[in-house]
Amino acid sequence: MNNLQRKLGLSLSAVALAVTASQVQAEDSLAKAIKNGKTTLDFNLRYETVDQDNALEDADALTLRTRLTYKSAATNGFSFLVEAEDVRSVMGIDDYSVPPSGFNTGVYSVIADPKSTELDQAFVQYSNVKTTARFGRQVIALDNHRHVGHVGWRQDRQTFDAISLVHKFNKQLTARYYFINQRNRIFADDADLDSEDHLVNVSYKSDIGTLTGYAYLLEVDNNTDNSLDTYGIRFAGNQKIDSVRLFYQLEYATQTSETLGNEFDANYWLLEGGVGYNGHKLTLGLENLGSDNGAYGFSTPLATLHKFNGWADIFLGTPGNGLQDLYIKLQGKLMGGKYHIVWHDFSADENVAGLDDYGTELELQYTYAFNKNYSVGLKYSGYSADDYAVDTDKTWLWFGAKF
């Protein structure tokens, strides 16, 4: 019995030593991961003006966005990221409205940059050669941001409380799945939405482009019957012929919206082609967000909306008549910087109640980066209304720094 007790005691001691060694090793690995992590600091100082042909007073805002990010090194495939974000007005220049927060509502035109301090991202990640999994608050941006994006233009960008899984079967085939239970929108905490969103995105890369199929099944968790289901297919790529590069995008999607017993159906399609030569690119495109008999327009509530259908943000919500956007774009390099010129012609998908020719818009932008850490930019958007909204002019001037 004494011999058995002695052997048992030795075995338990060995287990205890092994557990202790494992704990010490894990703690040491975590300490190294934290020590070898990277901290970045990002500033964006921006002046914005809005002049609209309505009863609202002209708006102007000078805001500073500060973003502090810490990303740990990986240990056994695990890592984590924490990011804080702060948006402040500068020099008391804050004559603008942010309706979701109640700030100057109904007085000035809207500039969607609320003053806020919040946790922008905080997630744990596991990654190996083929699979990456994340849990927590994170940026999600798919394809060209038309359906899911981070709205990075605004000072408080959009993030999601989510679980994400990305698996690369090989160099060509990648599958992505996301479950989102909170949409952290661009208005700080004032317009965040609880949700039960499922995003599926599968892409295949070939020599001529990437073919993507997707299903975005959205639901706001507000104790009402609602759903927004979108299924689509997309192809985008480019080819070089001698000194010229050709660009192309094709996309089609169908959508069903159910809210409080009402059901609507609408389609989406995009045709875009471009040619690039000697640092310049000319693009012609036609994007159509369909209508259901004038009662509903195709919706993309998780998109980086500012990127599409005009920087004046007239069409952040698709009109019931739908939206057709014919655009021509010229962009490229100029005097060490980058220029961007776009002309939009907006019209209805379906002419109901006399709403047909919405209006036109001109976009101009020039950006310049220097010393790898600093950048400046000047941007203008002018919307000329016909049958929809009012004339709107917006101007931006900004300075960015990253360390």
Short mmCIF file of C-alpha atoms in Angstrom, two decimals:
data_model
loop_
_atom_site.label_atom_id
_atom_site.label_comp_id
_atom_site.label_asym_id
_atom_site.label_seq_id
_atom_site.Cartn_x
_atom_site.Cartn_y
_atom_site.Cartn_z
CA MET A 1 0.00 0.00 0.00
CA ASN A 2 2.84 2.38 0.87
CA ASN A 3 4.46 1.57 -2.49
CA LEU A 4 1.17 2.28 -4.29
CA GLN A 5 0.76 5.53 -2.40
CA ARG A 6 4.31 6.52 -3.27
CA LYS A 7 3.73 5.79 -7.00
CA LEU A 8 0.43 7.64 -6.93
CA GLY A 9 2.09 10.57 -5.22
CA LEU A 10 4.86 10.64 -7.81
CA SER A 11 2.30 10.49 -10.64
CA LEU A 12 0.29 13.35 -9.19
CA SER A 13 3.45 15.36 -8.71
CA ALA A 14 4.42 14.75 -12.33
CA VAL A 15 0.96 15.87 -13.50
CA ALA A 16 1.16 18.97 -11.30
CA LEU A 17 4.61 19.81 -12.68
CA ALA A 18 3.38 19.30 -16.25
CA VAL A 19 0.35 21.54 -15.66
CA THR A 20 2.52 24.16 -14.00
CA ALA A 21 5.03 24.01 -16.86
CA SER A 22 2.21 24.37 -19.39
CA GLN A 23 0.80 27.35 -17.49
CA VAL A 24 4.23 28.98 -17.31
CA GLN A 25 4.78 28.33 -21.02
CA ALA A 26 1.34 29.74 -21.90
CA GLU A 27 1.93 32.82 -19.75
CA ASP A 28 5.37 33.26 -21.31
CA SER A 29 3.89 32.93 -24.84
CA LEU A 30 1.18 35.47 -24.01
CA ALA A 31 3.73 37.86 -22.54
CA LYS A 32 5.85 37.58 -25.70
CA ALA A 33 2.78 38.08 -27.91
CA ILE A 34 1.90 41.27 -26.02
CA LYS A 35 5.51 42.49 -25.97
CA ASN A 36 5.92 41.91 -29.72
CA GLY A 37 2.60 43.54 -30.61
CA LYS A 38 2.22 46.74 -32.59
CA THR A 39 0.60 50.04 -31.62
CA THR A 40 -0.58 52.51 -34.26
CA LEU A 41 -2.01 56.01 -33.95
CA ASP A 42 -4.18 57.59 -36.64
CA PHE A 43 -5.38 61.21 -36.82
CA ASN A 44 -7.83 62.75 -39.28
CA LEU A 45 -8.54 66.49 -39.06
CA ARG A 46 -11.35 67.46 -41.44
CA TYR A 47 -13.29 70.58 -42.33
CA GLU A 48 -16.66 69.99 -44.03
CA THR A 49 -19.30 72.39 -45.35
CA VAL A 50 -22.83 71.72 -46.61
CA ASP A 51 -24.97 74.19 -48.57
CA GLN A 52 -28.51 73.02 -49.45
CA ASP A 53 -31.35 74.81 -51.20
CA ASN A 54 -33.83 74.40 -48.35
CA ALA A 55 -34.84 75.99 -45.05
CA LEU A 56 -31.93 74.50 -43.09
CA GLU A 57 -28.96 76.71 -42.29
CA ASP A 58 -25.68 75.94 -44.03
CA ALA A 59 -23.54 73.55 -42.00
CA ASP A 60 -19.83 73.52 -41.26
CA ALA A 61 -17.75 71.33 -38.99
CA LEU A 62 -14.11 71.02 -38.04
CA THR A 63 -13.62 67.62 -36.42
CA LEU A 64 -10.64 65.59 -35.29
CA ARG A 65 -10.79 61.81 -35.26
CA THR A 66 -8.16 59.99 -33.19
CA ARG A 67 -7.84 56.22 -33.47
CA LEU A 68 -5.47 54.22 -31.24
CA THR A 69 -4.93 50.56 -32.16
CA TYR A 70 -3.00 47.79 -30.48
CA LYS A 71 -2.52 44.45 -32.26
CA SER A 72 -0.73 41.62 -30.48
CA ALA A 73 1.68 39.23 -32.14
CA ALA A 74 0.38 35.69 -32.73
CA THR A 75 1.06 32.80 -30.38
CA ASN A 76 0.01 29.30 -31.46
CA GLY A 77 -2.21 30.97 -34.04
CA PHE A 78 -4.01 33.21 -31.52
CA SER A 79 -3.86 37.01 -31.40
CA PHE A 80 -6.05 39.91 -30.35
CA LEU A 81 -6.72 43.51 -31.34
CA VAL A 82 -8.08 46.46 -29.31
CA GLU A 83 -8.92 49.82 -30.86
CA ALA A 84 -10.32 53.01 -29.35
CA GLU A 85 -11.71 55.94 -31.31
CA ASP A 86 -12.47 59.54 -30.37
CA VAL A 87 -14.17 62.28 -32.42
CA ARG A 88 -14.09 65.89 -31.22
CA SER A 89 -15.03 69.26 -32.68
CA VAL A 90 -12.13 71.72 -32.93
CA MET A 91 -12.11 75.47 -32.28
CA GLY A 92 -15.86 75.43 -31.60
CA ILE A 93 -16.70 74.93 -35.30
CA ASP A 94 -19.74 72.68 -34.94
CA ASP A 95 -22.67 74.33 -36.74
CA TYR A 96 -24.15 71.09 -38.06
CA SER A 97 -26.85 68.55 -37.29
CA VAL A 98 -26.67 64.87 -36.30
CA PRO A 99 -30.36 63.80 -36.08
CA PRO A 100 -29.88 60.34 -34.44
CA SER A 101 -28.09 61.96 -31.50
CA GLY A 102 -30.44 64.95 -31.30
CA PHE A 103 -27.57 67.35 -31.95
CA ASN A 104 -28.94 70.57 -33.53
CA THR A 105 -31.71 68.57 -35.21
CA GLY A 106 -33.71 70.63 -37.71
CA VAL A 107 -31.40 73.65 -37.51
CA TYR A 108 -28.45 72.91 -39.80
CA SER A 109 -27.82 70.52 -42.67
CA VAL A 110 -26.53 67.12 -41.65
CA ILE A 111 -22.85 66.27 -41.23
CA ALA A 112 -22.76 62.71 -39.94
CA ASP A 113 -19.80 63.02 -37.57
CA PRO A 114 -21.09 62.94 -33.97
CA LYS A 115 -18.80 63.76 -31.08
CA SER A 116 -18.01 60.47 -29.41
CA THR A 117 -15.52 58.24 -27.65
CA GLU A 118 -15.98 54.52 -28.12
CA LEU A 119 -14.48 51.09 -28.54
CA ASP A 120 -14.10 50.77 -32.31
CA GLN A 121 -12.75 47.20 -32.44
CA ALA A 122 -11.96 44.47 -29.91
CA PHE A 123 -11.61 40.90 -31.07
CA VAL A 124 -9.75 37.64 -30.53
CA GLN A 125 -8.49 35.88 -33.64
CA TYR A 126 -7.25 32.42 -34.50
CA SER A 127 -5.51 31.92 -37.81
CA ASN A 128 -3.63 29.16 -39.59
CA VAL A 129 -2.65 28.58 -43.21
CA LYS A 130 -6.22 28.06 -44.42
CA THR A 131 -8.64 29.30 -41.75
CA THR A 132 -9.14 32.57 -39.87
CA ALA A 133 -11.75 32.94 -37.12
CA ARG A 134 -12.60 36.13 -35.23
CA PHE A 135 -14.85 36.78 -32.26
CA GLY A 136 -15.76 40.29 -31.13
CA ARG A 137 -16.17 43.80 -32.50
CA GLN A 138 -14.60 44.03 -35.94
CA VAL A 139 -14.51 45.67 -39.36
CA ILE A 140 -16.23 43.64 -42.10
CA ALA A 141 -15.85 44.71 -45.74
CA LEU A 142 -16.86 42.43 -48.61
CA ASP A 143 -16.02 42.82 -52.30
CA ASN A 144 -16.44 46.46 -53.34
CA HIS A 145 -18.45 47.46 -50.18
CA ARG A 146 -21.70 47.67 -52.18
CA HIS A 147 -23.52 45.38 -49.72
CA VAL A 148 -21.23 45.24 -46.65
CA GLY A 149 -18.59 47.82 -45.71
CA HIS A 150 -17.04 49.95 -42.97
CA VAL A 151 -18.16 53.43 -44.16
CA GLY A 152 -14.55 54.50 -43.65
CA TRP A 153 -15.15 57.99 -45.02
CA ARG A 154 -17.02 59.08 -41.90
CA GLN A 155 -15.05 59.93 -38.77
CA ASP A 156 -16.79 57.19 -36.76
CA ARG A 157 -16.66 54.21 -39.09
CA GLN A 158 -19.04 51.25 -39.03
CA THR A 159 -18.06 48.03 -37.24
CA PHE A 160 -19.93 44.89 -36.20
CA ASP A 161 -20.16 42.67 -33.13
CA ALA A 162 -19.73 39.37 -34.90
CA ILE A 163 -18.30 35.92 -35.31
CA SER A 164 -16.45 35.52 -38.60
CA LEU A 165 -14.98 32.48 -40.35
CA VAL A 166 -12.84 32.65 -43.48
CA HIS A 167 -11.56 29.44 -45.07
CA LYS A 168 -9.26 29.24 -48.10
CA PHE A 169 -9.68 25.86 -49.74
CA ASN A 170 -6.87 26.69 -52.17
CA LYS A 171 -5.43 29.74 -53.94
CA GLN A 172 -8.60 30.13 -56.00
CA LEU A 173 -11.54 29.24 -53.72
CA THR A 174 -12.41 31.13 -50.51
CA ALA A 175 -15.55 30.87 -48.35
CA ARG A 176 -16.61 33.47 -45.78
CA TYR A 177 -19.34 33.34 -43.13
CA TYR A 178 -20.32 36.03 -40.62
CA PHE A 179 -22.91 36.14 -37.87
CA ILE A 180 -23.63 39.70 -36.67
CA ASN A 181 -25.60 40.45 -33.51
CA GLN A 182 -24.98 44.21 -33.40
CA ARG A 183 -24.44 46.82 -36.08
CA ASN A 184 -22.29 49.64 -34.71
CA ARG A 185 -23.21 52.39 -37.14
CA ILE A 186 -21.61 55.76 -37.87
CA PHE A 187 -23.59 57.70 -35.24
CA ALA A 188 -21.67 56.41 -32.18
CA ASP A 189 -24.07 54.65 -29.77
CA ASP A 190 -27.13 56.64 -30.83
CA ALA A 191 -28.17 54.49 -33.78
CA ASP A 192 -26.61 51.08 -33.14
CA LEU A 193 -28.91 48.16 -33.93
CA ASP A 194 -29.23 44.70 -32.42
CA SER A 195 -29.47 42.22 -35.25
CA GLU A 196 -29.42 38.60 -36.33
CA ASP A 197 -27.55 38.86 -39.62
CA HIS A 198 -26.05 35.95 -41.56
CA LEU A 199 -23.58 36.74 -44.36
CA VAL A 200 -22.27 34.09 -46.76
CA ASN A 201 -19.75 35.00 -49.46
CA VAL A 202 -17.92 32.46 -51.66
CA SER A 203 -15.39 33.59 -54.28
CA TYR A 204 -13.34 31.88 -56.97
CA LYS A 205 -10.32 33.60 -58.55
CA SER A 206 -9.37 32.88 -62.14
CA ASP A 207 -6.94 34.42 -64.60
CA ILE A 208 -9.62 36.72 -65.98
CA GLY A 209 -11.32 37.77 -62.73
CA THR A 210 -13.08 36.79 -59.52
CA LEU A 211 -16.50 35.15 -59.53
CA THR A 212 -18.44 35.65 -56.27
CA GLY A 213 -21.75 34.28 -55.05
CA TYR A 214 -23.37 35.67 -51.92
CA ALA A 215 -26.35 35.46 -49.60
CA TYR A 216 -26.92 38.29 -47.10
CA LEU A 217 -29.79 37.48 -44.73
CA LEU A 218 -30.47 40.47 -42.49
CA GLU A 219 -32.85 40.95 -39.59
CA VAL A 220 -33.13 43.74 -37.04
CA ASP A 221 -33.68 42.25 -33.58
CA ASN A 222 -36.46 44.59 -32.40
CA ASN A 223 -39.29 42.15 -31.55
CA THR A 224 -41.00 42.70 -34.91
CA ASP A 225 -41.30 40.47 -37.95
CA ASN A 226 -38.76 41.76 -40.43
CA SER A 227 -36.19 40.39 -42.84
CA LEU A 228 -34.08 41.55 -45.76
CA ASP A 229 -32.74 38.67 -47.86
CA THR A 230 -30.39 39.33 -50.76
CA TYR A 231 -28.92 36.72 -53.12
CA GLY A 232 -26.48 37.65 -55.84
CA ILE A 233 -23.59 36.88 -58.14
CA ARG A 234 -20.70 39.14 -59.12
CA PHE A 235 -17.77 39.02 -61.55
CA ALA A 236 -14.91 41.54 -61.53
CA GLY A 237 -11.47 41.56 -63.07
CA ASN A 238 -9.01 43.19 -65.43
CA GLN A 239 -6.75 42.25 -68.32
CA LYS A 240 -3.65 43.91 -69.76
CA ILE A 241 -3.31 44.21 -73.53
CA ASP A 242 0.03 45.74 -74.52
CA SER A 243 0.22 49.06 -72.62
CA VAL A 244 -3.54 49.25 -71.97
CA ARG A 245 -5.42 47.61 -69.08
CA LEU A 246 -9.11 46.76 -69.36
CA PHE A 247 -11.36 46.69 -66.24
CA TYR A 248 -14.82 45.17 -65.91
CA GLN A 249 -17.54 44.48 -63.32
CA LEU A 250 -20.83 42.63 -63.71
CA GLU A 251 -23.27 41.98 -60.88
CA TYR A 252 -26.86 40.85 -60.37
CA ALA A 253 -28.86 40.37 -57.17
CA THR A 254 -32.43 39.78 -56.10
CA GLN A 255 -33.91 40.93 -52.81
CA THR A 256 -36.99 40.25 -50.69
CA SER A 257 -38.02 42.55 -47.85
CA GLU A 258 -40.62 41.54 -45.29
CA THR A 259 -41.74 44.05 -42.65
CA LEU A 260 -44.88 43.93 -40.50
CA GLY A 261 -46.64 41.65 -42.94
CA ASN A 262 -45.68 43.59 -46.05
CA GLU A 263 -43.47 41.90 -48.65
CA PHE A 264 -41.52 43.61 -51.44
CA ASP A 265 -39.21 42.31 -54.16
CA ALA A 266 -36.55 44.22 -56.07
CA ASN A 267 -33.53 43.47 -58.24
CA TYR A 268 -30.08 44.98 -58.57
CA TRP A 269 -27.64 45.00 -61.45
CA LEU A 270 -24.34 46.64 -62.35
CA LEU A 271 -22.51 46.98 -65.67
CA GLU A 272 -19.12 48.69 -65.59
CA GLY A 273 -16.14 48.85 -67.94
CA GLY A 274 -12.94 50.84 -67.87
CA VAL A 275 -9.65 51.37 -69.63
CA GLY A 276 -6.35 52.33 -68.00
CA TYR A 277 -3.30 53.86 -69.66
CA ASN A 278 -0.15 55.51 -68.35
CA GLY A 279 -1.44 56.05 -64.80
CA HIS A 280 -4.93 57.21 -65.81
CA LYS A 281 -8.22 55.33 -65.87
CA LEU A 282 -11.52 56.07 -67.60
CA THR A 283 -14.63 54.20 -66.41
CA LEU A 284 -18.20 54.07 -67.67
CA GLY A 285 -20.86 52.40 -65.54
CA LEU A 286 -24.58 51.86 -65.12
CA GLU A 287 -25.92 50.76 -61.72
CA ASN A 288 -29.59 49.97 -61.15
CA LEU A 289 -31.28 49.57 -57.76
CA GLY A 290 -34.71 48.26 -58.71
CA SER A 291 -38.20 49.17 -57.53
CA ASP A 292 -41.31 47.21 -56.59
CA ASN A 293 -44.03 49.25 -58.34
CA GLY A 294 -42.82 52.49 -56.77
CA ALA A 295 -43.41 51.26 -53.22
CA TYR A 296 -39.95 49.94 -52.39
CA GLY A 297 -36.37 50.43 -53.59
CA PHE A 298 -33.52 47.89 -53.39
CA SER A 299 -31.75 48.43 -50.04
CA THR A 300 -28.16 47.91 -48.84
CA PRO A 301 -28.20 48.99 -45.16
CA LEU A 302 -24.74 47.56 -44.34
CA ALA A 303 -22.95 49.14 -47.32
CA THR A 304 -20.35 51.88 -47.50
CA LEU A 305 -23.07 54.05 -49.02
CA HIS A 306 -20.98 57.22 -49.42
CA LYS A 307 -18.88 55.38 -52.01
CA PHE A 308 -21.85 54.91 -54.34
CA ASN A 309 -24.44 57.15 -56.03
CA GLY A 310 -22.81 60.48 -55.29
CA TRP A 311 -20.78 61.99 -52.47
CA ALA A 312 -23.59 64.46 -51.71
CA ASP A 313 -25.30 61.47 -50.02
CA ILE A 314 -28.68 62.24 -51.54
CA PHE A 315 -29.37 58.55 -52.14
CA LEU A 316 -28.26 56.93 -48.89
CA GLY A 317 -31.75 55.44 -48.85
CA THR A 318 -33.02 54.19 -52.22
CA PRO A 319 -36.22 55.98 -53.31
CA GLY A 320 -39.36 53.89 -53.67
CA ASN A 321 -39.12 54.36 -57.46
CA GLY A 322 -35.67 52.77 -57.40
CA LEU A 323 -32.50 54.38 -58.69
CA GLN A 324 -30.56 54.23 -61.92
CA ASP A 325 -27.08 55.77 -61.84
CA LEU A 326 -25.28 56.37 -65.14
CA TYR A 327 -21.75 57.55 -64.41
CA ILE A 328 -18.45 58.34 -66.07
CA LYS A 329 -15.27 58.52 -64.04
CA LEU A 330 -11.75 59.76 -64.75
CA GLN A 331 -9.00 59.18 -62.22
CA GLY A 332 -5.23 58.94 -62.06
CA LYS A 333 -1.95 60.49 -60.95
CA LEU A 334 -1.22 64.19 -61.22
CA MET A 335 1.67 66.27 -59.84
CA GLY A 336 2.64 63.60 -57.32
CA GLY A 337 -0.91 63.16 -56.07
CA LYS A 338 -4.13 61.51 -57.23
CA TYR A 339 -7.17 63.10 -58.89
CA HIS A 340 -10.75 61.82 -59.18
CA ILE A 341 -13.52 63.26 -61.39
CA VAL A 342 -17.03 61.73 -61.67
CA TRP A 343 -20.25 62.75 -63.40
CA HIS A 344 -23.55 61.08 -62.38
CA ASP A 345 -26.92 61.17 -64.11
CA PHE A 346 -29.61 59.85 -61.74
CA SER A 347 -33.06 58.64 -62.76
CA ALA A 348 -35.83 56.38 -61.48
CA ASP A 349 -35.99 52.66 -62.18
CA GLU A 350 -39.79 53.01 -62.45
CA ASN A 351 -41.58 56.27 -63.28
CA VAL A 352 -44.34 56.53 -60.67
CA ALA A 353 -46.13 59.79 -59.73
CA GLY A 354 -43.96 61.86 -62.07
CA LEU A 355 -40.64 61.03 -60.44
CA ASP A 356 -38.32 60.19 -63.32
CA ASP A 357 -35.25 62.43 -63.79
CA TYR A 358 -33.81 62.78 -60.30
CA GLY A 359 -30.82 65.00 -61.03
CA THR A 360 -27.11 65.11 -61.81
CA GLU A 361 -23.96 65.34 -59.73
CA LEU A 362 -20.32 66.34 -60.20
CA GLU A 363 -17.56 64.98 -57.96
CA LEU A 364 -14.00 66.31 -57.73
CA GLN A 365 -11.16 65.15 -55.50
CA TYR A 366 -7.41 65.58 -55.19
CA THR A 367 -5.24 63.85 -52.59
CA TYR A 368 -1.54 64.05 -51.86
CA ALA A 369 0.54 61.85 -49.55
CA PHE A 370 4.02 62.69 -48.28
CA ASN A 371 6.65 61.28 -45.91
CA LYS A 372 4.67 57.99 -45.77
CA ASN A 373 2.88 59.27 -42.65
CA TYR A 374 0.96 62.32 -43.81
CA SER A 375 -1.72 63.09 -46.37
CA VAL A 376 -3.95 65.99 -47.41
CA GLY A 377 -7.06 66.10 -49.52
CA LEU A 378 -9.61 68.42 -51.09
CA LYS A 379 -13.01 67.14 -52.20
CA TYR A 380 -16.18 68.64 -53.69
CA SER A 381 -19.61 67.31 -54.60
CA GLY A 382 -22.39 69.26 -56.30
CA TYR A 383 -25.86 67.77 -56.78
CA SER A 384 -28.27 69.56 -59.16
CA ALA A 385 -31.85 68.46 -58.49
CA ASP A 386 -34.54 67.85 -61.09
CA ASP A 387 -37.42 65.75 -59.72
CA TYR A 388 -35.82 64.60 -56.47
CA ALA A 389 -34.39 66.35 -53.35
CA VAL A 390 -32.75 69.81 -53.54
CA ASP A 391 -29.55 71.33 -54.90
CA THR A 392 -26.71 70.39 -52.56
CA ASP A 393 -23.05 71.43 -52.45
CA LYS A 394 -20.50 69.83 -50.13
CA THR A 395 -16.81 70.59 -49.68
CA TRP A 396 -14.16 68.82 -47.61
CA LEU A 397 -10.57 69.67 -46.72
CA TRP A 398 -8.55 67.31 -44.53
CA PHE A 399 -5.16 66.42 -43.11
CA GLY A 400 -4.28 62.88 -42.01
CA ALA A 401 -1.38 61.43 -40.03
CA LYS A 402 -0.51 57.83 -39.20
CA PHE A 403 2.22 56.54 -36.88
#
